[in-house]
Amino acid sequence: HRFKNGENQTSRALNSIPVQRRVLLTGTPMQNDLQEFYAMVDFTNPGILGTQEEFRKNMLFPILRGREPDATESQKRKMMEIQQDMSLTVNNFILRRINTLNAQHLPPKLVQVVCCNLTEIQQNMYQHLVNSKAMQHVLDGKQVNALGSIQMLMKLCNHPRLIAEEQGKDNKKLGRRVASKTTKYTDGDEATA
């Protein structure tokens, strides 16, 4: 799902569609993040948990306080009451199925691994990225967070356009003017960077 909050573009666009009913399917455990939970509940049943500010004040903050290791018995009791009240409300419209139950109604999972060679341009870009100064910092252990570099290589392996689009977004964020140019990829696709 992409309902991290009710304020992102996706949420606003979907909320603007006039419909009588809304259904939301997600494979993400909804209880992991209460603000995401609120966004999903509010999408399907607007206002049932109050406004976002009311939810934070009356539910989110007391629940988070009650979960703290140094929470008082009063705070823990209040957390439990709020969680029970919220469960009673949302259980009227949330249908929850766990994997073991779903597995009884689905065909067996089939995993296929398909190996594809990189195109010539992907190989060149891969070598350029691996030999870059930023990647050398990752390999030398000078950069603590290597996730961004790994994601960049994964995107490149999927399609070079993903890298070109990301670089275009980065340039826009930085306020740089980038001359529009078309890059021809070996598979016949064209992308504007």
mmCIF file of C-alpha atoms in Angstrom:
data_model
loop_
_atom_site.group_PDB
_atom_site.id
_atom_site.type_symbol
_atom_site.label_atom_id
_atom_site.label_comp_id
_atom_site.label_asym_id
_atom_site.label_seq_id
_atom_site.Cartn_x
_atom_site.Cartn_y
_atom_site.Cartn_z
ATOM 1 C CA HIS A 1 0.000 0.000 0.000
ATOM 2 C CA ARG A 2 1.019 3.603 -0.407
ATOM 3 C CA PHE A 3 -1.045 5.092 2.404
ATOM 4 C CA LYS A 4 1.757 6.233 4.632
ATOM 5 C CA ASN A 5 -0.383 9.193 5.579
ATOM 6 C CA GLY A 6 -3.440 10.962 4.288
ATOM 7 C CA GLU A 7 -1.446 13.920 3.015
ATOM 8 C CA ASN A 8 0.594 12.413 0.180
ATOM 9 C CA GLN A 9 -0.437 12.884 -3.449
ATOM 10 C CA THR A 10 -1.717 9.333 -3.840
ATOM 11 C CA SER A 11 -3.962 9.629 -0.793
ATOM 12 C CA ARG A 12 -5.307 13.018 -1.821
ATOM 13 C CA ALA A 13 -5.990 11.830 -5.375
ATOM 14 C CA LEU A 14 -7.809 8.697 -4.213
ATOM 15 C CA ASN A 15 -9.778 10.624 -1.586
ATOM 16 C CA SER A 16 -10.972 13.051 -4.263
ATOM 17 C CA ILE A 17 -12.726 10.301 -6.235
ATOM 18 C CA PRO A 18 -16.459 10.426 -5.435
ATOM 19 C CA VAL A 19 -17.502 6.881 -4.481
ATOM 20 C CA GLN A 20 -20.131 5.297 -2.263
ATOM 21 C CA ARG A 21 -17.794 2.662 -0.788
ATOM 22 C CA ARG A 22 -14.088 2.136 -0.488
ATOM 23 C CA VAL A 23 -12.260 -1.144 -0.069
ATOM 24 C CA LEU A 24 -8.613 -1.419 0.814
ATOM 25 C CA LEU A 25 -6.549 -4.579 0.427
ATOM 26 C CA THR A 26 -3.135 -4.708 2.014
ATOM 27 C CA GLY A 27 -0.526 -7.337 2.727
ATOM 28 C CA THR A 28 1.178 -5.077 5.233
ATOM 29 C CA PRO A 29 0.458 -5.675 8.908
ATOM 30 C CA MET A 30 -1.611 -2.627 9.762
ATOM 31 C CA GLN A 31 -0.733 -2.603 13.444
ATOM 32 C CA ASN A 32 2.952 -1.852 12.789
ATOM 33 C CA ASP A 33 2.498 1.915 12.504
ATOM 34 C CA LEU A 34 -0.526 3.608 14.048
ATOM 35 C CA GLN A 35 -0.314 6.655 11.775
ATOM 36 C CA GLU A 36 -0.402 4.404 8.691
ATOM 37 C CA PHE A 37 -3.232 2.497 10.345
ATOM 38 C CA TYR A 38 -5.134 5.766 10.809
ATOM 39 C CA ALA A 39 -4.553 6.738 7.156
ATOM 40 C CA MET A 40 -5.951 3.415 5.921
ATOM 41 C CA VAL A 41 -8.922 3.462 8.303
ATOM 42 C CA ASP A 42 -9.692 7.081 7.482
ATOM 43 C CA PHE A 43 -9.551 6.302 3.759
ATOM 44 C CA THR A 44 -12.187 3.583 4.022
ATOM 45 C CA ASN A 45 -14.284 5.231 6.761
ATOM 46 C CA PRO A 46 -13.526 8.961 6.860
ATOM 47 C CA GLY A 47 -13.728 10.473 10.328
ATOM 48 C CA ILE A 48 -14.499 7.258 12.220
ATOM 49 C CA LEU A 49 -11.415 7.770 14.409
ATOM 50 C CA GLY A 50 -11.767 11.548 14.384
ATOM 51 C CA THR A 51 -9.523 14.017 12.601
ATOM 52 C CA GLN A 52 -5.843 13.226 12.329
ATOM 53 C CA GLU A 53 -5.105 15.693 15.129
ATOM 54 C CA GLU A 54 -7.810 14.168 17.366
ATOM 55 C CA PHE A 55 -6.465 10.688 16.638
ATOM 56 C CA ARG A 56 -2.948 11.731 17.602
ATOM 57 C CA LYS A 57 -4.070 13.460 20.775
ATOM 58 C CA ASN A 58 -6.671 10.951 21.980
ATOM 59 C CA MET A 59 -5.280 7.638 20.725
ATOM 60 C CA LEU A 60 -1.763 7.674 19.264
ATOM 61 C CA PHE A 61 0.088 9.572 21.992
ATOM 62 C CA PRO A 62 -1.570 7.757 24.945
ATOM 63 C CA ILE A 63 -0.896 4.376 23.289
ATOM 64 C CA LEU A 64 2.747 5.241 22.629
ATOM 65 C CA ARG A 65 3.162 6.526 26.202
ATOM 66 C CA GLY A 66 1.652 3.314 27.569
ATOM 67 C CA ARG A 67 4.156 1.223 25.579
ATOM 68 C CA GLU A 68 7.195 2.958 27.065
ATOM 69 C CA PRO A 69 9.263 0.863 29.508
ATOM 70 C CA ASP A 70 8.887 3.520 32.225
ATOM 71 C CA ALA A 71 5.119 3.950 31.727
ATOM 72 C CA THR A 72 3.042 4.173 34.892
ATOM 73 C CA GLU A 73 0.277 1.675 35.624
ATOM 74 C CA SER A 74 -2.239 4.425 34.899
ATOM 75 C CA GLN A 75 -0.692 5.058 31.461
ATOM 76 C CA LYS A 76 -0.646 1.326 30.696
ATOM 77 C CA ARG A 77 -4.287 0.977 31.762
ATOM 78 C CA LYS A 78 -5.292 3.951 29.589
ATOM 79 C CA MET A 79 -3.387 2.451 26.636
ATOM 80 C CA MET A 80 -5.244 -0.845 27.000
ATOM 81 C CA GLU A 81 -8.624 0.926 27.211
ATOM 82 C CA ILE A 82 -7.928 2.976 24.100
ATOM 83 C CA GLN A 83 -6.693 -0.067 22.167
ATOM 84 C CA GLN A 84 -9.807 -2.054 23.140
ATOM 85 C CA ASP A 85 -12.135 0.798 22.177
ATOM 86 C CA MET A 86 -10.339 1.284 18.873
ATOM 87 C CA SER A 87 -10.464 -2.472 18.173
ATOM 88 C CA LEU A 88 -14.210 -2.561 18.811
ATOM 89 C CA THR A 89 -14.682 0.279 16.343
ATOM 90 C CA VAL A 90 -12.471 -0.966 13.513
ATOM 91 C CA ASN A 91 -13.357 -4.642 13.838
ATOM 92 C CA ASN A 92 -16.767 -3.703 12.450
ATOM 93 C CA PHE A 93 -15.217 -3.165 9.016
ATOM 94 C CA ILE A 94 -11.756 -4.767 9.004
ATOM 95 C CA LEU A 95 -11.652 -8.308 7.692
ATOM 96 C CA ARG A 96 -8.330 -9.808 8.644
ATOM 97 C CA ARG A 97 -6.909 -12.994 7.209
ATOM 98 C CA ILE A 98 -3.583 -14.531 8.177
ATOM 99 C CA ASN A 99 -1.363 -16.423 5.745
ATOM 100 C CA THR A 100 -2.235 -19.871 7.073
ATOM 101 C CA LEU A 101 -5.932 -19.226 6.420
ATOM 102 C CA ASN A 102 -5.295 -17.721 2.984
ATOM 103 C CA ALA A 103 -3.043 -20.641 2.028
ATOM 104 C CA GLN A 104 -6.003 -23.035 2.332
ATOM 105 C CA HIS A 105 -7.784 -21.190 -0.492
ATOM 106 C CA LEU A 106 -4.852 -20.495 -2.802
ATOM 107 C CA PRO A 107 -2.832 -22.726 -5.086
ATOM 108 C CA PRO A 108 0.646 -23.629 -3.841
ATOM 109 C CA LYS A 109 3.167 -20.844 -4.126
ATOM 110 C CA LEU A 110 5.369 -21.186 -7.184
ATOM 111 C CA VAL A 111 8.710 -19.421 -7.159
ATOM 112 C CA GLN A 112 10.558 -19.085 -10.428
ATOM 113 C CA VAL A 113 13.979 -17.556 -10.671
ATOM 114 C CA VAL A 114 14.735 -16.172 -14.107
ATOM 115 C CA CYS A 115 18.255 -14.977 -14.743
ATOM 116 C CA CYS A 116 18.725 -12.284 -17.368
ATOM 117 C CA ASN A 117 22.016 -10.911 -18.573
ATOM 118 C CA LEU A 118 22.581 -7.177 -18.318
ATOM 119 C CA THR A 119 22.419 -5.254 -21.553
ATOM 120 C CA GLU A 120 25.553 -3.519 -22.749
ATOM 121 C CA ILE A 121 24.411 -0.143 -21.427
ATOM 122 C CA GLN A 122 23.518 -1.711 -18.067
ATOM 123 C CA GLN A 123 26.973 -3.293 -17.868
ATOM 124 C CA ASN A 124 28.623 0.055 -18.637
ATOM 125 C CA MET A 125 26.491 1.912 -16.111
ATOM 126 C CA TYR A 126 27.085 -0.813 -13.517
ATOM 127 C CA GLN A 127 30.853 -0.538 -13.954
ATOM 128 C CA HIS A 128 30.627 3.245 -13.741
ATOM 129 C CA LEU A 129 28.633 3.056 -10.502
ATOM 130 C CA VAL A 130 30.849 0.388 -8.921
ATOM 131 C CA ASN A 131 33.999 2.371 -9.768
ATOM 132 C CA SER A 132 32.550 5.692 -8.589
ATOM 133 C CA LYS A 133 33.980 7.517 -5.591
ATOM 134 C CA ALA A 134 30.705 7.152 -3.657
ATOM 135 C CA MET A 135 30.687 3.371 -4.156
ATOM 136 C CA GLN A 136 34.335 3.119 -3.156
ATOM 137 C CA HIS A 137 33.423 4.817 0.134
ATOM 138 C CA VAL A 138 30.784 2.131 0.679
ATOM 139 C CA LEU A 139 33.169 -0.690 -0.175
ATOM 140 C CA ASP A 140 35.890 0.779 2.055
ATOM 141 C CA GLY A 141 33.454 1.046 4.951
ATOM 142 C CA LYS A 142 33.669 4.854 5.031
ATOM 143 C CA GLN A 143 29.929 5.222 4.414
ATOM 144 C CA VAL A 144 27.731 3.759 7.124
ATOM 145 C CA ASN A 145 24.455 3.589 5.190
ATOM 146 C CA ALA A 146 25.030 1.499 2.092
ATOM 147 C CA LEU A 147 21.334 0.903 1.401
ATOM 148 C CA GLY A 148 21.020 3.780 -1.083
ATOM 149 C CA SER A 149 23.929 2.439 -3.140
ATOM 150 C CA ILE A 150 22.520 -1.073 -3.113
ATOM 151 C CA GLN A 151 19.115 0.217 -4.208
ATOM 152 C CA MET A 152 20.736 2.161 -7.045
ATOM 153 C CA LEU A 153 22.414 -1.026 -8.323
ATOM 154 C CA MET A 154 19.144 -2.949 -8.009
ATOM 155 C CA LYS A 155 17.314 -0.302 -10.028
ATOM 156 C CA LEU A 156 19.993 -0.411 -12.691
ATOM 157 C CA CYS A 157 19.654 -4.192 -12.964
ATOM 158 C CA ASN A 158 15.898 -3.785 -13.479
ATOM 159 C CA HIS A 159 16.139 -1.056 -16.111
ATOM 160 C CA PRO A 160 18.517 1.854 -16.784
ATOM 161 C CA ARG A 161 15.577 4.240 -17.084
ATOM 162 C CA LEU A 162 15.026 3.911 -13.317
ATOM 163 C CA ILE A 163 18.459 5.460 -12.741
ATOM 164 C CA ALA A 164 17.894 8.206 -15.318
ATOM 165 C CA GLU A 165 14.522 9.111 -13.755
ATOM 166 C CA GLU A 166 16.034 9.217 -10.266
ATOM 167 C CA GLN A 167 18.886 11.443 -11.411
ATOM 168 C CA GLY A 168 16.351 13.766 -13.073
ATOM 169 C CA LYS A 169 14.374 13.998 -9.813
ATOM 170 C CA ASP A 170 17.571 14.676 -7.834
ATOM 171 C CA ASN A 171 18.538 17.438 -10.229
ATOM 172 C CA LYS A 172 15.087 19.042 -9.932
ATOM 173 C CA LYS A 173 15.266 18.869 -6.129
ATOM 174 C CA LEU A 174 18.625 20.578 -6.171
ATOM 175 C CA GLY A 175 17.294 23.313 -8.446
ATOM 176 C CA ARG A 176 19.724 22.507 -11.213
ATOM 177 C CA ARG A 177 18.757 23.114 -14.788
ATOM 178 C CA VAL A 178 19.268 19.984 -16.773
ATOM 179 C CA ALA A 179 19.276 20.075 -20.523
ATOM 180 C CA SER A 180 16.648 17.710 -21.843
ATOM 181 C CA LYS A 181 18.223 14.895 -23.764
ATOM 182 C CA THR A 182 16.951 11.580 -25.019
ATOM 183 C CA THR A 183 18.915 8.464 -24.225
ATOM 184 C CA LYS A 184 18.421 5.467 -26.504
ATOM 185 C CA TYR A 185 18.559 2.154 -24.652
ATOM 186 C CA THR A 186 19.438 -1.114 -26.305
ATOM 187 C CA ASP A 187 15.905 -2.487 -25.903
ATOM 188 C CA GLY A 188 14.433 0.285 -28.035
ATOM 189 C CA ASP A 189 13.040 2.320 -25.136
ATOM 190 C CA GLU A 190 13.611 6.030 -24.982
ATOM 191 C CA ALA A 191 13.873 8.011 -21.775
ATOM 192 C CA THR A 192 14.221 11.694 -21.105
ATOM 193 C CA ALA A 193 16.706 12.576 -18.396
#
